[in-house]
Coordinates of C-alpha atoms in Angstrom, one line a residue:
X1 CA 0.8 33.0 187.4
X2 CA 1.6 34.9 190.8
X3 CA 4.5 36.1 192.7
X4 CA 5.7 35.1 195.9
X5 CA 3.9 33.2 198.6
X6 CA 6.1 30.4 198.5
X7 CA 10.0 30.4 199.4
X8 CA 10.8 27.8 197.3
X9 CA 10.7 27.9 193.5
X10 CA 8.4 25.1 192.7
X11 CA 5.6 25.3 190.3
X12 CA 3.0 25.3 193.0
X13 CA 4.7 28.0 195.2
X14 CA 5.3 30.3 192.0
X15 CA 1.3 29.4 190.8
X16 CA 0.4 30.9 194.6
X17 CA 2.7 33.6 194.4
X18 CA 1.1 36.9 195.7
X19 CA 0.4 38.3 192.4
X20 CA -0.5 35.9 190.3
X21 CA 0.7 37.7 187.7
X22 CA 0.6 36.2 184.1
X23 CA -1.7 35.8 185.7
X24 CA -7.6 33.1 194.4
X25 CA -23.6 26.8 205.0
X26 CA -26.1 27.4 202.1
X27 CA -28.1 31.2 202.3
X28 CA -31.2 31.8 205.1
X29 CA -34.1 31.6 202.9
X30 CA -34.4 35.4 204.2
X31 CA -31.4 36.6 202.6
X32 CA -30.5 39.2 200.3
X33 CA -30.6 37.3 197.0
X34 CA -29.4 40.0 194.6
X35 CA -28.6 37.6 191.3
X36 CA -32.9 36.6 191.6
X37 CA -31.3 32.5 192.4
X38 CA -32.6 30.4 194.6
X39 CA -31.0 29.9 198.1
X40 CA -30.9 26.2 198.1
X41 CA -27.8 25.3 196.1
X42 CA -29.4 26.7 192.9
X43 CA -30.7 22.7 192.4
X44 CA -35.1 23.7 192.8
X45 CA -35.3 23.5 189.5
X46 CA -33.5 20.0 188.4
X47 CA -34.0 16.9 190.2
X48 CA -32.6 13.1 189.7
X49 CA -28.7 12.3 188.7
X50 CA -26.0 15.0 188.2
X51 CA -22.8 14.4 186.3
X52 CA -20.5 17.2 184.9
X53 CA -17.2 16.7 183.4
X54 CA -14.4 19.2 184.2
X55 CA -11.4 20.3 182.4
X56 CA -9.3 17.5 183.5
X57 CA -11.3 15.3 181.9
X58 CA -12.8 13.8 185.1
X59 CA -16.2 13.1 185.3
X60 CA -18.3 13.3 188.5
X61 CA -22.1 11.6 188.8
X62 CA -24.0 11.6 191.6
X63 CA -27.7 10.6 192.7
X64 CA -28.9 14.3 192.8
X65 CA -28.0 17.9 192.0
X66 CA -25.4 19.0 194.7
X67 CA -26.9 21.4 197.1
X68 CA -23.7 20.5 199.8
X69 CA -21.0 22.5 197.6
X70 CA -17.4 24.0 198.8
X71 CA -16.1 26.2 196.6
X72 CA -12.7 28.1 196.6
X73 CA -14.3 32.0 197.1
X74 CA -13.6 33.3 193.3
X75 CA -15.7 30.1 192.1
X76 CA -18.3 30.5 194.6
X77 CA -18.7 34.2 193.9
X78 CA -18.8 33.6 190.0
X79 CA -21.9 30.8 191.1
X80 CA -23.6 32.8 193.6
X81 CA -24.2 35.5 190.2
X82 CA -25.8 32.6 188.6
X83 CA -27.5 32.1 191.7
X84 CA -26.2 29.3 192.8
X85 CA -25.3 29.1 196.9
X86 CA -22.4 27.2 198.2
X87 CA -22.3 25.8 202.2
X88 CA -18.3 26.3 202.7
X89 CA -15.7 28.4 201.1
X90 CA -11.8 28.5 201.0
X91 CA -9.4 31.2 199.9
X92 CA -9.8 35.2 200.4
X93 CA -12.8 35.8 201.8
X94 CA -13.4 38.5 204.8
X95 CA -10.5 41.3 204.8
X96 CA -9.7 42.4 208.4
X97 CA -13.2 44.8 208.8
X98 CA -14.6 41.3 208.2
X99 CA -15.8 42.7 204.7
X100 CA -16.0 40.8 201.7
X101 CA -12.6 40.2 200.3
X102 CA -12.1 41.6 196.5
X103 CA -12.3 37.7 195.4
X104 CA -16.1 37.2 197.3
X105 CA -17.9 39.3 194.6
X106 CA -21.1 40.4 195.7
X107 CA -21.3 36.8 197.6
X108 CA -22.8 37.0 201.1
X109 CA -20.1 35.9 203.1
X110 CA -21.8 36.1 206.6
X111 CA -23.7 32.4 205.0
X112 CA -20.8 30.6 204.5
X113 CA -19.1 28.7 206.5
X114 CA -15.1 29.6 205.6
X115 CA -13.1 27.1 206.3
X116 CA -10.1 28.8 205.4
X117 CA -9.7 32.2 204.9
X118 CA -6.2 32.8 203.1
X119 CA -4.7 31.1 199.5
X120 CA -4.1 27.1 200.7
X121 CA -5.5 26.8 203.9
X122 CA -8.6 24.8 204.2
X123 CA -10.0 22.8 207.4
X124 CA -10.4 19.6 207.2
X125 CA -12.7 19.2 210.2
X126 CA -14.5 22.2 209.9
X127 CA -15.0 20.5 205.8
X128 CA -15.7 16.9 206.9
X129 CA -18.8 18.6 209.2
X130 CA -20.3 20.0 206.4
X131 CA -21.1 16.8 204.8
X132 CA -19.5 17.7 201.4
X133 CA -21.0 16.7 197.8
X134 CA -18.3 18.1 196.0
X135 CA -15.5 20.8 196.4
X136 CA -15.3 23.2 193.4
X137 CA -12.4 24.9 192.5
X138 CA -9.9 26.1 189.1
X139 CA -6.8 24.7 188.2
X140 CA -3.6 26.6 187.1
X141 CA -1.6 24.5 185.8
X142 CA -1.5 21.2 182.7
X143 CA -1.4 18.8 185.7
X144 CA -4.9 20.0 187.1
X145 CA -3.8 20.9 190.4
X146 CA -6.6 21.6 192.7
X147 CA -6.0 25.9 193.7
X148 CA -5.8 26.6 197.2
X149 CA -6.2 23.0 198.4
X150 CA -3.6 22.3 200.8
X151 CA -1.1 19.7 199.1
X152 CA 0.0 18.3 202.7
X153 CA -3.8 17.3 203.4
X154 CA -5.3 17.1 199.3
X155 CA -5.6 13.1 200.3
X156 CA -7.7 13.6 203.2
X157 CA -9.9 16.3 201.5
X158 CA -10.1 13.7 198.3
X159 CA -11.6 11.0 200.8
X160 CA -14.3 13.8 201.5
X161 CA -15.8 14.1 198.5
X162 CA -15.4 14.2 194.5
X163 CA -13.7 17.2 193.2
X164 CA -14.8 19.4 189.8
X165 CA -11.7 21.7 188.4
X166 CA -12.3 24.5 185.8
X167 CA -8.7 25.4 184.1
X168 CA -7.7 29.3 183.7
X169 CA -4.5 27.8 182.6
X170 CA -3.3 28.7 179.3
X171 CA -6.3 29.7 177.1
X172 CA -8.7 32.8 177.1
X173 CA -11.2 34.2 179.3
X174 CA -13.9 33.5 177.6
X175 CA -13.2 29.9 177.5
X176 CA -13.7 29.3 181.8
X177 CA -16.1 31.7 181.7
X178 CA -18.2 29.7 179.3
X179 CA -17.7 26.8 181.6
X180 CA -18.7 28.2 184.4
X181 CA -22.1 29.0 183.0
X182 CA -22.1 25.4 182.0
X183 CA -21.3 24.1 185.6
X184 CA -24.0 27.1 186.8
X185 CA -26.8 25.7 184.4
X186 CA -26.1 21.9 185.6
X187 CA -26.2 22.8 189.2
X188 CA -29.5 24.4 187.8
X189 CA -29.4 28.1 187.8
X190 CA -31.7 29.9 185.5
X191 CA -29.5 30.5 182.2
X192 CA -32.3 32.2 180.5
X193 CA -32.8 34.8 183.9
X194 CA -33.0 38.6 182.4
X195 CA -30.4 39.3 184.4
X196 CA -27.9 36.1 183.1
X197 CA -28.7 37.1 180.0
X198 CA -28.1 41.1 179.9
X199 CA -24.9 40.4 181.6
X200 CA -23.3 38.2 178.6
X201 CA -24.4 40.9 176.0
X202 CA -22.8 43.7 178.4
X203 CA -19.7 41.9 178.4
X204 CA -19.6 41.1 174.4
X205 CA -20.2 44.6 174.0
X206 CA -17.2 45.4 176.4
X207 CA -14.9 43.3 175.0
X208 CA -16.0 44.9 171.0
X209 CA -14.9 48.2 173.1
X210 CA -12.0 46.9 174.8
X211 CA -11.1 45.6 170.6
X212 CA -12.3 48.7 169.4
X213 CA -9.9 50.8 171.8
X214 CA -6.6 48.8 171.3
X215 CA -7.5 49.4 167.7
X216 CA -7.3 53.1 167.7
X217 CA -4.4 53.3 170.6
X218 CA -1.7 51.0 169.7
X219 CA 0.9 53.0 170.6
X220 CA 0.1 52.5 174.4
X221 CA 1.6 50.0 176.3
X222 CA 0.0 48.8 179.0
X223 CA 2.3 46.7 181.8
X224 CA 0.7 44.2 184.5
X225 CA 2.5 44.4 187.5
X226 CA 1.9 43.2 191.3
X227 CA 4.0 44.7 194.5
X228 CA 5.2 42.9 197.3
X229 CA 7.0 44.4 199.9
X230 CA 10.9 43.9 198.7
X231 CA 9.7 42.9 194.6
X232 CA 7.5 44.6 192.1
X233 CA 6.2 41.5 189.3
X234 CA 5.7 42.2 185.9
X235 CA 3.3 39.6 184.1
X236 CA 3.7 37.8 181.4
X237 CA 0.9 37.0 178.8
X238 CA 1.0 33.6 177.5
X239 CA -0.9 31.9 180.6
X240 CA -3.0 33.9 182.7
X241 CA -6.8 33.7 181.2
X242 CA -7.6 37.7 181.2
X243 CA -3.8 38.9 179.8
X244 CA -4.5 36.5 176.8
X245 CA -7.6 37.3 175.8
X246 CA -6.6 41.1 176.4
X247 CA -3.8 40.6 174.1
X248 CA -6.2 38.7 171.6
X249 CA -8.4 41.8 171.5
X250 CA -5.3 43.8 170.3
X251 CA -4.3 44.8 173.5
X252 CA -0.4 46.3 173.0
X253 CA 1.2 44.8 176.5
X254 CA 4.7 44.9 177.7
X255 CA 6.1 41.4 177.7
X256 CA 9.1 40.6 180.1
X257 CA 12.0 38.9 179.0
X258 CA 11.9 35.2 177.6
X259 CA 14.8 34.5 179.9
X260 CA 12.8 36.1 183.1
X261 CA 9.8 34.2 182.4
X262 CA 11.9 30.6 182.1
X263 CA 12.9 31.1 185.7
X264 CA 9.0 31.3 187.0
X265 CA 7.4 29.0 184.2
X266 CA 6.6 31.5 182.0
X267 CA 4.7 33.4 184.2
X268 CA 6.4 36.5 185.4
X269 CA 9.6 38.4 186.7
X270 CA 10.1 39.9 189.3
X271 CA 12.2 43.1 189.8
X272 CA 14.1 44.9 192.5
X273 CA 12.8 48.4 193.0
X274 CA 15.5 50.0 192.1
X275 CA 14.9 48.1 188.5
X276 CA 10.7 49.1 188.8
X277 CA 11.8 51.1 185.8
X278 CA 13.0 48.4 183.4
X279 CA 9.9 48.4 181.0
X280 CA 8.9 51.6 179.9
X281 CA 4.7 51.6 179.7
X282 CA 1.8 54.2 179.5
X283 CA -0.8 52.4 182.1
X284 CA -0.4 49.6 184.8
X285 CA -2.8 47.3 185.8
X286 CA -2.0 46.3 188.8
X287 CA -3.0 43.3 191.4
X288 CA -5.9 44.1 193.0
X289 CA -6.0 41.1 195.5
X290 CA -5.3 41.6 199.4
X291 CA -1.7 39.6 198.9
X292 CA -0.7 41.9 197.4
X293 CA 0.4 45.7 197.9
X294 CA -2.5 48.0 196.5
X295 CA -0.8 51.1 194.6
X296 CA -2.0 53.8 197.3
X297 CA 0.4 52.2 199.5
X298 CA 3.4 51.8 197.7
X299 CA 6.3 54.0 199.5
X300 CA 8.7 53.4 197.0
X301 CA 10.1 56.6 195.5
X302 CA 11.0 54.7 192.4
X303 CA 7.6 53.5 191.7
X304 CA 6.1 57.5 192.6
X305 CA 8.5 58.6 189.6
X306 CA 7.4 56.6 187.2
X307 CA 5.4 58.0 184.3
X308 CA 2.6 56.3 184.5
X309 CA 2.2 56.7 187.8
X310 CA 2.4 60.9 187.6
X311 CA 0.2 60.0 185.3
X312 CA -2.4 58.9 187.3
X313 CA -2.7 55.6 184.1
X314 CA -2.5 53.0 186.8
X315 CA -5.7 50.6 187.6
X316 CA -6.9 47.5 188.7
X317 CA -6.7 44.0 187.5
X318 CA -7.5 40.9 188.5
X319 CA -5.4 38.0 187.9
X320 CA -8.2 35.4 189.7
X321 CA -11.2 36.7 188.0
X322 CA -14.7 36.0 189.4
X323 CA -15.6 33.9 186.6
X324 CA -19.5 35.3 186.0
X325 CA -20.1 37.7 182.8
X326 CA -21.3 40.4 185.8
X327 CA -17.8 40.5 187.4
X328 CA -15.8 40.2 183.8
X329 CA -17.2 43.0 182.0
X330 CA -16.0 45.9 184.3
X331 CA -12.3 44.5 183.6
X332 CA -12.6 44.8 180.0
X333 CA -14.7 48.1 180.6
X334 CA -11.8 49.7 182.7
X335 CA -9.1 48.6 180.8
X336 CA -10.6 50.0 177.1
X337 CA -11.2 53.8 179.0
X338 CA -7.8 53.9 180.2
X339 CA -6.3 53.2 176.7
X340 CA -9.1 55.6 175.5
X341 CA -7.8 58.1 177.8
X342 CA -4.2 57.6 178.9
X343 CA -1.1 59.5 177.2
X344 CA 1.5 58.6 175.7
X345 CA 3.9 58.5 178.6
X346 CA 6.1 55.7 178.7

């Protein structure tokens, strides 16, 4: 799913990879609420035993709603729409300004405690002092692998407290998305919130334009990519939840070689940048997470040639998506005007 954190080509190290490329304490009562939730876990509204089951097929009960959540950022951001508030985070959170991190949403990050603020590092101390009820997280891979919990101390952070996983592996957007809401309405956000509700039909109608756009356009070929400092990644589409469901909605895409993907589990390939060039395309979407190099600083005289780029077709994309309808829709939005708009370049 990403590119190149890891110097060794195991499935975990190519999973954290820097682009994941086929293809990541509770709020004052006085807080800036802007989803209209309630600061106390999101739980006010349900009382008594909680169980959900996640997509490993593990099923965790407890006496009472949760209100002492840990959430990896993207998950707590896609919650906190739903108005839902988590008491520790870990991943991406606070860029350098100490600004929310693309992956913290609209997520108040000053309430949080972070216990870690970069893909696999989490504290175990600083998370044993928060009196976890569960640590919330997705899973990219068929083994459920808990993302961003560090494998050299996953036992110890087991011990802690139960663990719910939501799989982006393998299937459409749509699909975590939906659970998501499900894990939001049993941790007892308000489903039914004007809000909640105007942000599902805004993304159905996004995704009808996004359809609607591939439809009319299928000569444009649209490449996701993701830069590191010595390799530029092009994604695959057969895993990562937004590429699929893109591709689903007609969504012509550049595919890298069968033989390139077999080498990173399907995922991706990397390129040299002398070799940027390989796969002609008329708009890149490119990794919008702080791992990896945003387009605005790419030196690379290869990448300023090529047509897209002179173009000016190259936007975003976000290969962990916040997981809430709110955060969703402007990816399908932004993708269907530049197909709308882009020429044939590549």
């Amino acid at each position: 799913m990403s590119n190149a954190r890891a110097t060794h080509p195991t499935r975990r190290g190519l999973l954290a990879a820097g682009g994941a490329l086929g293809l990541g304490a509770a709020l004052a009562a006085c807080g800036d609420d802007k989803s209209g939730g309630s600061s106390d876990g999101g739980s006010a509204a349900k009382s008594g035993p909680w169980s959900f089951k996640d997509d490993r097929g593990t099923t965790v009960e407890l006496d009472k709603v949760p209100t002492g959540i840990v959430a990896f950022t993207g998950v707590a951001a896609a919650l906190y729409d739903y108005g839902v508030r988590v008491k520790g985070v870990f991943g991406p959170t606070t860029a350098k300004d100490g600004k929310p991190d693309v992956q913290a949403g609209d997520m108040d990050v000053s309430a949080v405690t972070v216990l870690g603020n970069a893909w696999g590092q989490l504290n175990v101390e600083k998370y044993a002092a928060l009196a976890p009820e569960v640590l919330i997280t997705t899973t990219f891979d068929d083994a459920g692998t808990l993302w961003s919990v560090p494998e050299e101390s996953k036992d110890k952070i087991a011990e802690l407290a139960p663990s719910v996983a939501i799989s982006v592996f393998d299937r459409q957007l749509t699909q975590p998305l939906q659970r998501v809401w499900e894990l939001a309405e049993s941790l007892g956000a308000d489903m039914k919130a004007a809000k909640t509700v105007q942000a599902k039909k805004d993304f159905e109608a996004a995704a009808e334009r996004l359809r609607a756009a591939a439809k009319a356009r299928p000569e444009i070929r649209v490449l996701a990519g993701s830069a590191s400092a010595d390799l530029f990644y092009v994604s695959g589409t057969d895993l990562s939840v937004d590429l699929e469901y893109f591709k689903a909605l007609g969504v012509n895409f550049v595919e890298p070689s069968e033989a390139a993907k077999k080498a990173t589990g399907g995922w991706f390939e990397s390129l040299s940048w002398e070799n940027v060039d390989k796969y002609p395309a008329d708009v890149i979407i490119m990794d919008d997470r702080s791992s990896a190099i945003q387009p605005a600083d790419i030196t690379e005289g290869t990448w300023k040639k090529l047509p897209a780029v002179k173009a000016g077709q190259v936007i975003p994309r976000s290969p962990e998506p916040i997981l809430s309808y709110d955060k969703c829709t402007p990816l399908l939005t932004n993708l269907a005007e530049a197909i709308e708009k882009a020429k044939k370049v590549g």
